[in-house]
Amino acid sequence: MLHREIERQRRQDMTKLNGSLRNLLPIEFVKGNRSISDHRHQAMQYIKQMEENVKGLSTRRDKLKNNKSSSSMNHLHNTVSVNLCNGGVDILINSCTIEDGFHLSLVLKALDEEGLNVTSCTSTKANDRLLHAIQSEENLASLDLSMLQQRLTFVANTQPNYY
């Protein structure tokens, strides 16, 4: 008698579980399938389809993240900071690459026009951007640092009309 009760309870539980499985499947996977084994097979197909969709969406998300981060880094404006340093001027420029439109020679020409004597200029590439450090020694009595920074920012962000 105990065995019959356990078996009946197991069958009732399986019927409930199969019913909830059928309810979880989209209608197109249940249509035309009446047997429990067909529903299980369709559930496996549905799970495989969802796994492929998730993989495709993950790949797409990763590509979009990479494109967004690289394009946002490359489209930042060129930034210039001008500071006093050891009796001279220290200029730091965070710029895009030459291919993207930055020409250091135009900045150096502007510094020459301002009467600054460039003593050193170093460039480093980091994260698809160029970092330039320019030092100069000059009499700073007649130099307006904010105007110099504005002019260099304008020059650094202006596209030259020659190539």
Short mmCIF file of C-alpha atoms in Angstrom, two decimals:
data_model
loop_
_atom_site.label_atom_id
_atom_site.label_comp_id
_atom_site.label_asym_id
_atom_site.label_seq_id
_atom_site.Cartn_x
_atom_site.Cartn_y
_atom_site.Cartn_z
CA MET A 1 0.00 0.00 0.00
CA LEU A 2 2.79 2.44 0.86
CA HIS A 3 4.41 1.92 -2.53
CA ARG A 4 1.15 2.81 -4.36
CA GLU A 5 0.76 6.05 -2.41
CA ILE A 6 4.33 7.10 -3.09
CA GLU A 7 3.95 6.32 -6.81
CA ARG A 8 0.64 8.21 -7.01
CA GLN A 9 2.21 11.24 -5.29
CA ARG A 10 5.21 11.09 -7.67
CA ARG A 11 2.92 10.99 -10.72
CA GLN A 12 0.90 13.95 -9.42
CA ASP A 13 4.09 15.94 -8.82
CA MET A 14 5.38 15.10 -12.30
CA THR A 15 2.05 16.17 -13.83
CA LYS A 16 2.24 19.51 -12.01
CA LEU A 17 5.87 20.02 -13.06
CA ASN A 18 5.12 19.15 -16.70
CA GLY A 19 2.16 21.55 -16.64
CA SER A 20 4.31 24.39 -15.34
CA LEU A 21 6.98 23.56 -17.95
CA ARG A 22 4.34 23.75 -20.68
CA ASN A 23 3.15 27.11 -19.29
CA LEU A 24 6.68 28.51 -19.34
CA LEU A 25 7.22 27.71 -23.03
CA PRO A 26 6.20 30.23 -25.70
CA ILE A 27 3.03 29.23 -27.56
CA GLU A 28 4.90 28.48 -30.81
CA PHE A 29 6.87 25.74 -29.02
CA VAL A 30 3.73 24.12 -27.55
CA LYS A 31 1.49 24.27 -30.65
CA GLY A 32 0.76 20.87 -32.13
CA ASN A 33 2.65 18.98 -29.41
CA ARG A 34 0.46 17.07 -27.00
CA SER A 35 2.74 14.54 -25.41
CA ILE A 36 4.93 15.25 -22.42
CA SER A 37 8.02 14.02 -24.27
CA ASP A 38 7.30 16.51 -27.11
CA HIS A 39 7.05 19.33 -24.56
CA ARG A 40 10.36 18.32 -23.00
CA HIS A 41 12.00 18.17 -26.41
CA GLN A 42 10.61 21.61 -27.29
CA ALA A 43 11.82 22.94 -23.92
CA MET A 44 15.34 21.73 -24.72
CA GLN A 45 15.15 23.40 -28.15
CA TYR A 46 13.91 26.62 -26.54
CA ILE A 47 16.73 26.58 -23.97
CA LYS A 48 19.34 26.07 -26.73
CA GLN A 49 17.82 28.93 -28.73
CA MET A 50 17.89 31.23 -25.68
CA GLU A 51 21.52 30.29 -24.93
CA GLU A 52 22.49 31.21 -28.50
CA ASN A 53 20.59 34.49 -28.20
CA VAL A 54 22.40 35.30 -24.95
CA LYS A 55 25.80 34.51 -26.51
CA GLY A 56 25.00 36.70 -29.52
CA LEU A 57 23.82 39.56 -27.33
CA SER A 58 26.90 39.26 -25.10
CA THR A 59 29.16 39.45 -28.14
CA ARG A 60 27.23 42.44 -29.46
CA ARG A 61 27.39 44.16 -26.04
CA ASP A 62 31.15 43.63 -25.83
CA LYS A 63 31.67 45.03 -29.32
CA LEU A 64 29.55 48.08 -28.49
CA LYS A 65 31.45 48.61 -25.24
CA ASN A 66 34.78 48.43 -27.07
CA ASN A 67 33.61 50.75 -29.84
CA LYS A 68 32.18 53.22 -27.35
CA SER A 69 35.26 53.33 -25.15
CA SER A 70 37.71 53.62 -28.04
CA SER A 71 35.66 56.18 -29.96
CA SER A 72 35.00 58.29 -26.87
CA MET A 73 38.72 58.35 -26.09
CA ASN A 74 39.62 59.34 -29.64
CA HIS A 75 37.04 62.13 -29.89
CA LEU A 76 38.03 63.97 -26.73
CA HIS A 77 39.25 67.47 -27.47
CA ASN A 78 42.92 68.22 -27.18
CA THR A 79 43.50 69.73 -23.74
CA VAL A 80 46.26 72.15 -22.81
CA SER A 81 47.49 73.22 -19.39
CA VAL A 82 50.08 75.95 -18.83
CA ASN A 83 51.91 76.30 -15.50
CA LEU A 84 54.89 78.16 -14.09
CA CYS A 85 57.80 75.85 -13.37
CA ASN A 86 61.37 76.66 -12.26
CA GLY A 87 61.59 80.09 -13.87
CA GLY A 88 59.92 78.92 -17.05
CA VAL A 89 56.68 77.62 -18.44
CA ASP A 90 55.57 74.00 -18.33
CA ILE A 91 52.97 73.07 -20.97
CA LEU A 92 51.11 69.75 -20.93
CA ILE A 93 49.00 68.70 -23.91
CA ASN A 94 46.71 65.67 -24.03
CA SER A 95 45.97 65.17 -27.71
CA CYS A 96 44.67 62.77 -30.29
CA THR A 97 47.13 61.24 -32.77
CA ILE A 98 48.45 62.93 -35.90
CA GLU A 99 46.14 60.73 -37.98
CA ASP A 100 43.20 62.15 -36.05
CA GLY A 101 44.24 65.74 -36.68
CA PHE A 102 46.74 66.96 -34.08
CA HIS A 103 49.96 68.62 -35.24
CA LEU A 104 52.53 69.42 -32.55
CA SER A 105 54.43 71.62 -34.99
CA LEU A 106 51.59 74.17 -34.95
CA VAL A 107 51.81 74.41 -31.15
CA LEU A 108 55.59 74.81 -31.29
CA LYS A 109 55.20 77.52 -33.95
CA ALA A 110 52.71 79.38 -31.71
CA LEU A 111 55.16 79.19 -28.80
CA ASP A 112 57.89 80.62 -31.02
CA GLU A 113 55.57 83.46 -32.05
CA GLU A 114 54.94 84.19 -28.36
CA GLY A 115 58.70 84.51 -27.88
CA LEU A 116 59.10 81.41 -25.73
CA ASN A 117 62.35 79.46 -25.99
CA VAL A 118 61.48 75.73 -25.92
CA THR A 119 64.12 73.79 -24.00
CA SER A 120 62.55 70.34 -24.11
CA CYS A 121 59.62 68.56 -25.66
CA THR A 122 58.68 64.95 -24.93
CA SER A 123 55.77 62.90 -26.22
CA THR A 124 54.29 59.68 -24.89
CA LYS A 125 51.53 57.52 -26.32
CA ALA A 126 48.90 56.27 -23.85
CA ASN A 127 45.45 54.80 -24.57
CA ASP A 128 45.52 55.86 -28.25
CA ARG A 129 46.25 59.45 -27.20
CA LEU A 130 49.47 61.46 -27.16
CA LEU A 131 50.73 63.25 -24.06
CA HIS A 132 53.18 66.09 -24.76
CA ALA A 133 55.28 67.87 -22.14
CA ILE A 134 56.93 71.09 -23.30
CA GLN A 135 59.28 73.14 -21.11
CA SER A 136 60.57 76.60 -21.89
CA GLU A 137 62.73 79.22 -20.22
CA GLU A 138 61.80 82.83 -20.64
CA ASN A 139 61.33 86.14 -18.92
CA LEU A 140 57.84 85.73 -17.52
CA ALA A 141 57.23 89.38 -16.65
CA SER A 142 55.34 90.12 -19.87
CA LEU A 143 53.68 86.71 -20.28
CA ASP A 144 49.96 86.21 -19.58
CA LEU A 145 49.57 82.50 -18.81
CA SER A 146 45.79 82.40 -19.26
CA MET A 147 46.03 84.04 -22.70
CA LEU A 148 48.82 81.63 -23.66
CA GLN A 149 46.69 78.67 -22.57
CA GLN A 150 43.70 79.96 -24.56
CA ARG A 151 45.82 80.45 -27.68
CA LEU A 152 47.47 77.03 -27.40
CA THR A 153 44.10 75.34 -26.80
CA PHE A 154 42.76 77.03 -29.92
CA VAL A 155 45.81 76.01 -31.97
CA ALA A 156 45.73 72.43 -30.63
CA ASN A 157 42.05 72.02 -31.57
CA THR A 158 42.21 73.73 -34.97
CA GLN A 159 42.52 71.56 -38.05
CA PRO A 160 45.31 72.76 -40.35
CA ASN A 161 44.29 73.49 -43.92
CA TYR A 162 47.25 71.63 -45.43
CA TYR A 163 48.24 67.98 -45.59
#
